[in-house]
GROMACS .gro file of C-alpha atoms in nm:
model
  249
    1UNK     CA    1  -2.514   0.665  -0.482
    2UNK     CA    2  -2.299   0.575  -0.781
    3UNK     CA    3  -2.410   0.506  -1.137
    4UNK     CA    4  -2.397   0.129  -1.102
    5UNK     CA    5  -2.641   0.119  -0.811
    6UNK     CA    6  -2.870   0.372  -0.981
    7UNK     CA    7  -2.891   0.139  -1.280
    8UNK     CA    8  -2.987  -0.221  -1.186
    9UNK     CA    9  -2.953  -0.327  -1.549
   10UNK     CA   10  -2.590  -0.217  -1.549
   11UNK     CA   11  -2.524  -0.417  -1.230
   12UNK     CA   12  -2.690  -0.724  -1.380
   13UNK     CA   13  -2.486  -0.688  -1.698
   14UNK     CA   14  -2.165  -0.646  -1.499
   15UNK     CA   15  -2.229  -0.959  -1.296
   16UNK     CA   16  -2.318  -1.152  -1.610
   17UNK     CA   17  -1.979  -1.067  -1.762
   18UNK     CA   18  -1.787  -1.255  -1.495
   19UNK     CA   19  -1.657  -1.592  -1.605
   20UNK     CA   20  -1.655  -1.588  -1.981
   21UNK     CA   21  -1.691  -1.260  -2.170
   22UNK     CA   22  -1.462  -1.157  -2.453
   23UNK     CA   23  -1.250  -0.860  -2.350
   24UNK     CA   24  -1.026  -0.617  -2.534
   25UNK     CA   25  -0.664  -0.723  -2.510
   26UNK     CA   26  -0.479  -0.474  -2.289
   27UNK     CA   27  -0.197  -0.257  -2.415
   28UNK     CA   28  -0.084  -0.165  -2.063
   29UNK     CA   29  -0.104  -0.370  -1.745
   30UNK     CA   30  -0.024  -0.376  -1.378
   31UNK     CA   31   0.312  -0.554  -1.363
   32UNK     CA   32   0.362  -0.554  -0.988
   33UNK     CA   33   0.204  -0.807  -0.754
   34UNK     CA   34   0.016  -0.647  -0.466
   35UNK     CA   35   0.071  -0.831  -0.137
   36UNK     CA   36  -0.102  -0.591   0.102
   37UNK     CA   37  -0.387  -0.338   0.098
   38UNK     CA   38  -0.375  -0.049   0.345
   39UNK     CA   39  -0.695   0.154   0.376
   40UNK     CA   40  -0.644   0.468   0.585
   41UNK     CA   41  -0.950   0.637   0.733
   42UNK     CA   42  -0.846   0.996   0.785
   43UNK     CA   43  -0.969   1.354   0.794
   44UNK     CA   44  -0.830   1.695   0.707
   45UNK     CA   45  -0.990   1.820   1.030
   46UNK     CA   46  -0.815   1.569   1.258
   47UNK     CA   47  -0.503   1.701   1.434
   48UNK     CA   48  -0.361   1.352   1.488
   49UNK     CA   49  -0.397   1.246   1.124
   50UNK     CA   50  -0.099   1.417   0.949
   51UNK     CA   51   0.158   1.153   1.062
   52UNK     CA   52  -0.069   0.877   0.929
   53UNK     CA   53  -0.120   1.069   0.604
   54UNK     CA   54   0.259   1.081   0.566
   55UNK     CA   55   0.279   0.708   0.634
   56UNK     CA   56   0.024   0.648   0.358
   57UNK     CA   57   0.246   0.845   0.119
   58UNK     CA   58   0.524   0.600   0.195
   59UNK     CA   59   0.301   0.302   0.126
   60UNK     CA   60   0.177   0.460  -0.199
   61UNK     CA   61   0.535   0.464  -0.327
   62UNK     CA   62   0.575   0.090  -0.279
   63UNK     CA   63   0.515  -0.148  -0.567
   64UNK     CA   64   0.381  -0.426  -0.345
   65UNK     CA   65   0.124  -0.225  -0.147
   66UNK     CA   66  -0.208  -0.078  -0.254
   67UNK     CA   67  -0.254   0.233  -0.039
   68UNK     CA   68  -0.597   0.399  -0.029
   69UNK     CA   69  -0.709   0.705   0.166
   70UNK     CA   70  -1.072   0.721   0.278
   71UNK     CA   71  -1.159   1.069   0.404
   72UNK     CA   72  -1.448   1.062   0.650
   73UNK     CA   73  -1.697   1.338   0.724
   74UNK     CA   74  -1.769   1.309   1.097
   75UNK     CA   75  -1.501   1.564   1.199
   76UNK     CA   76  -1.643   1.836   0.974
   77UNK     CA   77  -1.821   1.992   1.271
   78UNK     CA   78  -1.484   2.104   1.413
   79UNK     CA   79  -1.478   2.391   1.165
   80UNK     CA   80  -1.334   2.252   0.842
   81UNK     CA   81  -1.531   2.047   0.588
   82UNK     CA   82  -1.296   1.784   0.448
   83UNK     CA   83  -1.276   1.855   0.073
   84UNK     CA   84  -1.226   1.482   0.004
   85UNK     CA   85  -1.462   1.348   0.269
   86UNK     CA   86  -1.785   1.164   0.202
   87UNK     CA   87  -2.063   0.984   0.384
   88UNK     CA   88  -1.982   0.676   0.172
   89UNK     CA   89  -1.628   0.662   0.313
   90UNK     CA   90  -1.762   0.696   0.666
   91UNK     CA   91  -2.013   0.419   0.597
   92UNK     CA   92  -1.733   0.188   0.484
   93UNK     CA   93  -1.541   0.252   0.805
   94UNK     CA   94  -1.849   0.187   1.018
   95UNK     CA   95  -1.915  -0.135   0.825
   96UNK     CA   96  -1.560  -0.249   0.902
   97UNK     CA   97  -1.625  -0.173   1.269
   98UNK     CA   98  -1.932  -0.395   1.264
   99UNK     CA   99  -1.747  -0.677   1.091
  100UNK     CA  100  -1.458  -0.656   1.341
  101UNK     CA  101  -1.691  -0.606   1.637
  102UNK     CA  102  -1.516  -0.281   1.726
  103UNK     CA  103  -1.685  -0.051   1.975
  104UNK     CA  104  -1.632   0.264   1.771
  105UNK     CA  105  -1.454   0.422   1.475
  106UNK     CA  106  -1.157   0.656   1.499
  107UNK     CA  107  -0.902   0.846   1.295
  108UNK     CA  108  -0.643   0.782   1.185
  109UNK     CA  109  -0.734   0.416   1.141
  110UNK     CA  110  -0.556   0.181   0.901
  111UNK     CA  111  -0.733  -0.138   0.796
  112UNK     CA  112  -0.495  -0.398   0.653
  113UNK     CA  113  -0.625  -0.653   0.402
  114UNK     CA  114  -0.976  -0.605   0.540
  115UNK     CA  115  -0.885  -0.811   0.847
  116UNK     CA  116  -0.708  -0.602   1.113
  117UNK     CA  117  -0.702  -0.237   1.216
  118UNK     CA  118  -0.429  -0.022   1.367
  119UNK     CA  119  -0.350   0.342   1.440
  120UNK     CA  120  -0.258   0.477   1.099
  121UNK     CA  121   0.080   0.613   1.204
  122UNK     CA  122   0.194   0.286   1.367
  123UNK     CA  123   0.383   0.156   1.064
  124UNK     CA  124   0.556  -0.127   1.252
  125UNK     CA  125   0.221  -0.276   1.353
  126UNK     CA  126   0.086  -0.230   1.001
  127UNK     CA  127   0.394  -0.383   0.836
  128UNK     CA  128   0.372  -0.685   1.064
  129UNK     CA  129   0.040  -0.778   0.900
  130UNK     CA  130   0.180  -0.802   0.547
  131UNK     CA  131   0.175  -1.151   0.398
  132UNK     CA  132   0.347  -1.298   0.094
  133UNK     CA  133   0.068  -1.264  -0.162
  134UNK     CA  134  -0.307  -1.282  -0.206
  135UNK     CA  135  -0.453  -1.620  -0.303
  136UNK     CA  136  -0.628  -1.488  -0.615
  137UNK     CA  137  -0.413  -1.325  -0.888
  138UNK     CA  138  -0.573  -1.012  -1.034
  139UNK     CA  139  -0.474  -0.768  -1.307
  140UNK     CA  140  -0.637  -0.444  -1.420
  141UNK     CA  141  -0.542  -0.276  -1.746
  142UNK     CA  142  -0.658  -0.009  -1.988
  143UNK     CA  143  -0.678  -0.024  -2.366
  144UNK     CA  144  -0.831   0.262  -2.564
  145UNK     CA  145  -1.168   0.331  -2.399
  146UNK     CA  146  -1.196   0.010  -2.194
  147UNK     CA  147  -1.088  -0.100  -1.848
  148UNK     CA  148  -1.023  -0.474  -1.828
  149UNK     CA  149  -1.002  -0.692  -1.516
  150UNK     CA  150  -0.843  -1.034  -1.545
  151UNK     CA  151  -0.873  -1.283  -1.259
  152UNK     CA  152  -0.651  -1.589  -1.261
  153UNK     CA  153  -0.693  -1.930  -1.111
  154UNK     CA  154  -0.664  -1.911  -0.730
  155UNK     CA  155  -0.366  -2.056  -0.550
  156UNK     CA  156  -0.513  -2.346  -0.359
  157UNK     CA  157  -0.869  -2.394  -0.241
  158UNK     CA  158  -1.036  -2.054  -0.195
  159UNK     CA  159  -1.394  -2.020  -0.074
  160UNK     CA  160  -1.585  -1.833  -0.348
  161UNK     CA  161  -1.882  -1.735  -0.133
  162UNK     CA  162  -1.968  -1.365  -0.102
  163UNK     CA  163  -1.660  -1.230  -0.283
  164UNK     CA  164  -1.730  -0.904  -0.464
  165UNK     CA  165  -1.522  -0.756  -0.744
  166UNK     CA  166  -1.506  -0.383  -0.674
  167UNK     CA  167  -1.346  -0.096  -0.863
  168UNK     CA  168  -1.211   0.181  -0.641
  169UNK     CA  169  -1.158   0.523  -0.800
  170UNK     CA  170  -0.912   0.771  -0.650
  171UNK     CA  171  -0.707   1.086  -0.700
  172UNK     CA  172  -0.332   1.021  -0.695
  173UNK     CA  173  -0.235   1.355  -0.539
  174UNK     CA  174  -0.457   1.636  -0.409
  175UNK     CA  175  -0.306   1.954  -0.259
  176UNK     CA  176  -0.528   2.119   0.003
  177UNK     CA  177  -0.490   2.447   0.191
  178UNK     CA  178  -0.670   2.391   0.521
  179UNK     CA  179  -0.813   2.720   0.640
  180UNK     CA  180  -1.003   2.631   0.956
  181UNK     CA  181  -1.029   2.363   1.223
  182UNK     CA  182  -0.755   2.176   1.409
  183UNK     CA  183  -0.514   2.187   1.113
  184UNK     CA  184  -0.581   2.549   1.015
  185UNK     CA  185  -0.299   2.711   0.820
  186UNK     CA  186  -0.148   2.383   0.698
  187UNK     CA  187  -0.090   2.296   0.334
  188UNK     CA  188  -0.121   1.923   0.279
  189UNK     CA  189  -0.106   1.691  -0.021
  190UNK     CA  190  -0.320   1.380   0.013
  191UNK     CA  191  -0.243   1.068  -0.188
  192UNK     CA  192  -0.476   0.807  -0.337
  193UNK     CA  193  -0.788   0.970  -0.193
  194UNK     CA  194  -1.088   0.750  -0.271
  195UNK     CA  195  -1.371   0.937  -0.440
  196UNK     CA  196  -1.587   0.654  -0.570
  197UNK     CA  197  -1.643   0.279  -0.568
  198UNK     CA  198  -1.869   0.034  -0.742
  199UNK     CA  199  -1.923  -0.336  -0.777
  200UNK     CA  200  -1.829  -0.489  -1.112
  201UNK     CA  201  -1.961  -0.832  -1.026
  202UNK     CA  202  -1.945  -1.137  -0.803
  203UNK     CA  203  -1.655  -1.381  -0.818
  204UNK     CA  204  -1.782  -1.729  -0.893
  205UNK     CA  205  -1.452  -1.910  -0.847
  206UNK     CA  206  -1.179  -1.978  -1.103
  207UNK     CA  207  -1.049  -1.752  -1.379
  208UNK     CA  208  -1.265  -1.473  -1.518
  209UNK     CA  209  -1.242  -1.169  -1.746
  210UNK     CA  210  -1.459  -0.861  -1.750
  211UNK     CA  211  -1.440  -0.507  -1.880
  212UNK     CA  212  -1.618  -0.173  -1.873
  213UNK     CA  213  -1.590   0.173  -2.034
  214UNK     CA  214  -1.319   0.408  -1.907
  215UNK     CA  215  -1.593   0.672  -1.902
  216UNK     CA  216  -1.723   0.515  -1.580
  217UNK     CA  217  -1.400   0.623  -1.409
  218UNK     CA  218  -1.425   0.970  -1.563
  219UNK     CA  219  -1.766   1.019  -1.402
  220UNK     CA  220  -1.588   1.043  -1.068
  221UNK     CA  221  -1.317   1.281  -1.196
  222UNK     CA  222  -1.064   1.018  -1.087
  223UNK     CA  223  -0.716   0.983  -1.234
  224UNK     CA  224  -0.657   0.620  -1.135
  225UNK     CA  225  -0.832   0.313  -1.004
  226UNK     CA  226  -0.775  -0.023  -0.840
  227UNK     CA  227  -0.966  -0.348  -0.814
  228UNK     CA  228  -1.040  -0.540  -0.494
  229UNK     CA  229  -1.168  -0.893  -0.453
  230UNK     CA  230  -1.318  -0.880  -0.107
  231UNK     CA  231  -1.532  -1.110   0.102
  232UNK     CA  232  -1.848  -0.968   0.265
  233UNK     CA  233  -2.053  -1.111   0.550
  234UNK     CA  234  -2.425  -1.184   0.541
  235UNK     CA  235  -2.501  -0.831   0.662
  236UNK     CA  236  -2.302  -0.678   0.376
  237UNK     CA  237  -2.004  -0.572   0.588
  238UNK     CA  238  -1.658  -0.588   0.425
  239UNK     CA  239  -1.404  -0.846   0.534
  240UNK     CA  240  -1.097  -1.027   0.407
  241UNK     CA  241  -0.940  -0.907   0.083
  242UNK     CA  242  -0.833  -1.203  -0.131
  243UNK     CA  243  -0.702  -1.023  -0.439
  244UNK     CA  244  -0.603  -0.672  -0.546
  245UNK     CA  245  -0.441  -0.480  -0.829
  246UNK     CA  246  -0.380  -0.118  -0.924
  247UNK     CA  247  -0.397   0.033  -1.272
  248UNK     CA  248  -0.048   0.133  -1.378
  249UNK     CA  249  -0.064   0.480  -1.534
   0.00000   0.00000   0.00000
Protein backbone atom coordinates (compact mmCIF):
# COMPACT_ATOMS: atom_id res chain seq x y z
CA UNK A 1 0.00 0.00 0.00
CA UNK A 2 1.47 3.37 -0.96
CA UNK A 3 2.14 6.35 1.28
CA UNK A 4 -1.00 8.22 0.26
CA UNK A 5 -3.35 5.42 1.30
CA UNK A 6 -1.41 4.86 4.54
CA UNK A 7 -1.98 8.50 5.41
CA UNK A 8 -5.67 9.57 5.18
CA UNK A 9 -4.71 13.13 6.07
CA UNK A 10 -2.45 13.30 3.02
CA UNK A 11 -5.28 12.03 0.79
CA UNK A 12 -7.68 14.60 2.24
CA UNK A 13 -5.15 17.37 1.71
CA UNK A 14 -4.50 16.24 -1.86
CA UNK A 15 -8.19 16.24 -2.71
CA UNK A 16 -8.63 19.64 -1.08
CA UNK A 17 -5.96 21.11 -3.37
CA UNK A 18 -7.97 20.46 -6.51
CA UNK A 19 -9.67 23.51 -7.94
CA UNK A 20 -7.89 26.50 -6.49
CA UNK A 21 -4.53 26.08 -4.77
CA UNK A 22 -1.54 28.26 -5.51
CA UNK A 23 1.18 26.22 -7.21
CA UNK A 24 4.83 26.82 -8.02
CA UNK A 25 5.24 28.01 -11.58
CA UNK A 26 6.92 25.25 -13.60
CA UNK A 27 10.32 25.65 -15.20
CA UNK A 28 9.87 22.58 -17.39
CA UNK A 29 6.69 21.14 -18.86
CA UNK A 30 5.25 18.42 -21.03
CA UNK A 31 5.03 20.03 -24.46
CA UNK A 32 3.49 17.15 -26.37
CA UNK A 33 -0.22 16.36 -26.38
CA UNK A 34 -0.97 12.75 -25.48
CA UNK A 35 -3.75 11.28 -27.62
CA UNK A 36 -3.59 7.65 -26.50
CA UNK A 37 -2.62 5.64 -23.41
CA UNK A 38 -1.40 2.06 -23.89
CA UNK A 39 -1.13 -0.02 -20.72
CA UNK A 40 0.62 -3.33 -21.35
CA UNK A 41 0.13 -6.13 -18.83
CA UNK A 42 3.17 -8.34 -19.24
CA UNK A 43 5.53 -10.69 -17.43
CA UNK A 44 9.19 -11.61 -17.66
CA UNK A 45 8.09 -15.24 -17.22
CA UNK A 46 5.70 -15.27 -20.19
CA UNK A 47 7.13 -16.73 -23.40
CA UNK A 48 4.62 -14.90 -25.60
CA UNK A 49 5.31 -11.47 -24.08
CA UNK A 50 8.62 -10.39 -25.73
CA UNK A 51 6.97 -9.25 -29.02
CA UNK A 52 4.51 -7.13 -27.02
CA UNK A 53 7.34 -5.73 -24.91
CA UNK A 54 9.06 -4.67 -28.14
CA UNK A 55 5.83 -3.07 -29.35
CA UNK A 56 5.65 -1.08 -26.11
CA UNK A 57 9.17 0.20 -26.77
CA UNK A 58 7.92 1.57 -30.07
CA UNK A 59 4.99 3.32 -28.40
CA UNK A 60 7.28 4.75 -25.71
CA UNK A 61 9.27 6.52 -28.42
CA UNK A 62 6.20 8.33 -29.73
CA UNK A 63 5.40 11.83 -28.55
CA UNK A 64 1.63 11.34 -28.78
CA UNK A 65 1.36 8.06 -26.83
CA UNK A 66 1.76 7.37 -23.13
CA UNK A 67 3.09 3.81 -22.91
CA UNK A 68 3.07 2.05 -19.53
CA UNK A 69 4.20 -1.46 -18.66
CA UNK A 70 2.43 -3.25 -15.80
CA UNK A 71 4.31 -6.39 -14.80
CA UNK A 72 2.02 -8.94 -13.17
CA UNK A 73 2.95 -11.63 -10.66
CA UNK A 74 0.73 -14.60 -11.52
CA UNK A 75 3.32 -16.26 -13.80
CA UNK A 76 6.00 -16.30 -11.09
CA UNK A 77 5.20 -19.93 -10.33
CA UNK A 78 6.73 -20.97 -13.69
CA UNK A 79 10.20 -20.58 -12.19
CA UNK A 80 11.12 -16.92 -12.52
CA UNK A 81 9.89 -14.17 -10.18
CA UNK A 82 9.32 -11.06 -12.28
CA UNK A 83 11.69 -8.42 -10.86
CA UNK A 84 9.21 -5.66 -11.80
CA UNK A 85 6.02 -7.54 -10.98
CA UNK A 86 3.62 -6.68 -8.19
CA UNK A 87 0.28 -7.72 -6.77
CA UNK A 88 -0.90 -4.13 -7.30
CA UNK A 89 -0.32 -4.40 -11.06
CA UNK A 90 -2.18 -7.70 -11.15
CA UNK A 91 -5.04 -6.14 -9.19
CA UNK A 92 -5.31 -3.33 -11.75
CA UNK A 93 -5.54 -5.83 -14.58
CA UNK A 94 -8.22 -7.84 -12.78
CA UNK A 95 -10.16 -4.64 -12.08
CA UNK A 96 -10.08 -3.84 -15.81
CA UNK A 97 -11.40 -7.34 -16.50
CA UNK A 98 -14.33 -6.72 -14.16
CA UNK A 99 -15.09 -3.35 -15.73
CA UNK A 100 -14.97 -4.83 -19.26
CA UNK A 101 -16.82 -7.98 -18.21
CA UNK A 102 -13.96 -10.14 -19.47
CA UNK A 103 -13.91 -13.79 -18.45
CA UNK A 104 -10.24 -13.81 -17.49
CA UNK A 105 -6.93 -11.95 -17.62
CA UNK A 106 -4.04 -12.81 -19.90
CA UNK A 107 -0.60 -11.69 -21.02
CA UNK A 108 0.38 -9.89 -23.06
CA UNK A 109 -2.70 -7.68 -22.80
CA UNK A 110 -2.80 -4.06 -23.95
CA UNK A 111 -5.55 -1.82 -22.60
CA UNK A 112 -6.07 1.30 -24.72
CA UNK A 113 -7.46 4.45 -23.09
CA UNK A 114 -9.04 2.32 -20.38
CA UNK A 115 -11.76 1.23 -22.81
CA UNK A 116 -10.64 -1.69 -25.00
CA UNK A 117 -8.16 -4.55 -24.71
CA UNK A 118 -6.09 -6.36 -27.32
CA UNK A 119 -3.21 -8.82 -27.57
CA UNK A 120 -0.21 -6.66 -26.80
CA UNK A 121 1.69 -7.52 -29.96
CA UNK A 122 -1.25 -6.74 -32.29
CA UNK A 123 -0.18 -3.18 -33.07
CA UNK A 124 -2.66 -2.71 -35.94
CA UNK A 125 -5.59 -3.41 -33.62
CA UNK A 126 -4.12 -1.15 -30.95
CA UNK A 127 -3.41 1.70 -33.39
CA UNK A 128 -6.97 1.52 -34.69
CA UNK A 129 -8.22 2.64 -31.26
CA UNK A 130 -6.26 5.89 -31.19
CA UNK A 131 -8.38 9.03 -31.28
CA UNK A 132 -7.52 12.65 -31.95
CA UNK A 133 -7.12 13.90 -28.38
CA UNK A 134 -8.49 13.53 -24.88
CA UNK A 135 -11.31 15.89 -23.88
CA UNK A 136 -9.48 17.26 -20.82
CA UNK A 137 -6.10 18.99 -21.36
CA UNK A 138 -3.52 18.06 -18.72
CA UNK A 139 0.07 19.07 -18.05
CA UNK A 140 2.57 17.80 -15.49
CA UNK A 141 5.78 19.67 -14.73
CA UNK A 142 8.59 19.85 -12.21
CA UNK A 143 10.14 22.91 -10.59
CA UNK A 144 12.76 22.55 -7.87
CA UNK A 145 11.27 20.11 -5.34
CA UNK A 146 7.65 20.22 -6.54
CA UNK A 147 5.58 18.30 -9.07
CA UNK A 148 2.73 20.39 -10.50
CA UNK A 149 -0.37 19.17 -12.34
CA UNK A 150 -2.38 21.66 -14.35
CA UNK A 151 -5.80 20.72 -15.70
CA UNK A 152 -7.40 22.93 -18.31
CA UNK A 153 -10.99 23.56 -19.21
CA UNK A 154 -12.48 20.47 -20.91
CA UNK A 155 -13.33 20.50 -24.58
CA UNK A 156 -17.10 20.29 -24.60
CA UNK A 157 -19.38 18.84 -21.95
CA UNK A 158 -17.50 16.20 -19.94
CA UNK A 159 -19.15 14.27 -17.11
CA UNK A 160 -17.12 14.98 -13.96
CA UNK A 161 -18.45 12.07 -11.92
CA UNK A 162 -15.96 9.56 -10.52
CA UNK A 163 -12.86 10.92 -12.31
CA UNK A 164 -9.69 10.38 -10.31
CA UNK A 165 -6.41 12.24 -10.79
CA UNK A 166 -3.68 9.61 -10.44
CA UNK A 167 0.09 9.86 -10.56
CA UNK A 168 1.81 6.83 -12.08
CA UNK A 169 5.48 6.28 -11.24
CA UNK A 170 7.71 4.23 -13.53
CA UNK A 171 11.26 3.31 -14.54
CA UNK A 172 12.13 4.46 -18.06
CA UNK A 173 14.47 1.54 -18.86
CA UNK A 174 15.28 -1.56 -16.80
CA UNK A 175 17.71 -4.21 -18.08
CA UNK A 176 16.98 -7.71 -16.78
CA UNK A 177 18.89 -10.98 -17.18
CA UNK A 178 16.23 -13.69 -16.96
CA UNK A 179 17.78 -16.80 -15.46
CA UNK A 180 14.89 -19.23 -15.16
CA UNK A 181 11.41 -19.92 -16.51
CA UNK A 182 10.10 -19.75 -20.07
CA UNK A 183 12.47 -16.93 -21.07
CA UNK A 184 15.57 -18.32 -19.35
CA UNK A 185 18.83 -17.06 -20.80
CA UNK A 186 17.34 -13.91 -22.35
CA UNK A 187 18.54 -10.39 -21.63
CA UNK A 188 15.69 -7.93 -21.91
CA UNK A 189 15.27 -4.20 -21.35
CA UNK A 190 11.80 -3.19 -20.19
CA UNK A 191 10.52 0.34 -20.74
CA UNK A 192 8.22 2.48 -18.59
CA UNK A 193 7.68 -0.26 -16.01
CA UNK A 194 5.13 0.94 -13.46
CA UNK A 195 6.34 0.63 -9.88
CA UNK A 196 3.84 2.78 -8.01
CA UNK A 197 0.61 4.75 -8.28
CA UNK A 198 -1.41 7.02 -6.07
CA UNK A 199 -4.42 9.27 -6.21
CA UNK A 200 -3.75 13.00 -6.06
CA UNK A 201 -7.40 13.95 -5.91
CA UNK A 202 -10.81 13.92 -7.54
CA UNK A 203 -11.59 16.05 -10.58
CA UNK A 204 -14.52 18.32 -9.85
CA UNK A 205 -14.93 19.69 -13.37
CA UNK A 206 -13.26 22.70 -14.97
CA UNK A 207 -9.69 23.92 -14.60
CA UNK A 208 -7.63 23.00 -11.56
CA UNK A 209 -4.05 23.17 -10.26
CA UNK A 210 -2.38 20.99 -7.66
CA UNK A 211 1.12 20.08 -6.61
CA UNK A 212 3.09 17.76 -4.36
CA UNK A 213 6.71 17.16 -3.28
CA UNK A 214 9.05 15.42 -5.73
CA UNK A 215 10.10 13.31 -2.75
CA UNK A 216 6.86 11.33 -3.16
CA UNK A 217 8.17 10.06 -6.50
CA UNK A 218 11.56 9.29 -4.97
CA UNK A 219 9.92 6.98 -2.43
CA UNK A 220 9.25 4.57 -5.28
CA UNK A 221 12.77 4.84 -6.73
CA UNK A 222 11.13 6.00 -9.97
CA UNK A 223 12.85 8.13 -12.59
CA UNK A 224 9.71 9.51 -14.25
CA UNK A 225 5.97 9.81 -13.81
CA UNK A 226 2.74 10.51 -15.64
CA UNK A 227 -0.70 11.71 -14.69
CA UNK A 228 -4.00 10.07 -15.66
CA UNK A 229 -7.51 11.45 -15.39
CA UNK A 230 -9.57 8.29 -15.35
CA UNK A 231 -13.19 7.45 -14.70
CA UNK A 232 -14.01 4.66 -12.21
CA UNK A 233 -17.24 2.74 -11.77
CA UNK A 234 -19.20 2.42 -8.54
CA UNK A 235 -17.22 -0.70 -7.60
CA UNK A 236 -13.92 1.16 -7.97
CA UNK A 237 -12.91 -0.48 -11.26
CA UNK A 238 -10.97 1.66 -13.77
CA UNK A 239 -12.58 2.79 -17.00
CA UNK A 240 -12.28 5.49 -19.63
CA UNK A 241 -9.22 7.74 -19.54
CA UNK A 242 -10.21 11.35 -20.28
CA UNK A 243 -6.85 13.08 -19.90
CA UNK A 244 -3.16 12.18 -19.65
CA UNK A 245 0.30 13.72 -19.61
CA UNK A 246 3.88 12.57 -19.06
CA UNK A 247 6.62 14.46 -17.25
CA UNK A 248 9.24 15.51 -19.77
CA UNK A 249 12.68 14.77 -18.32
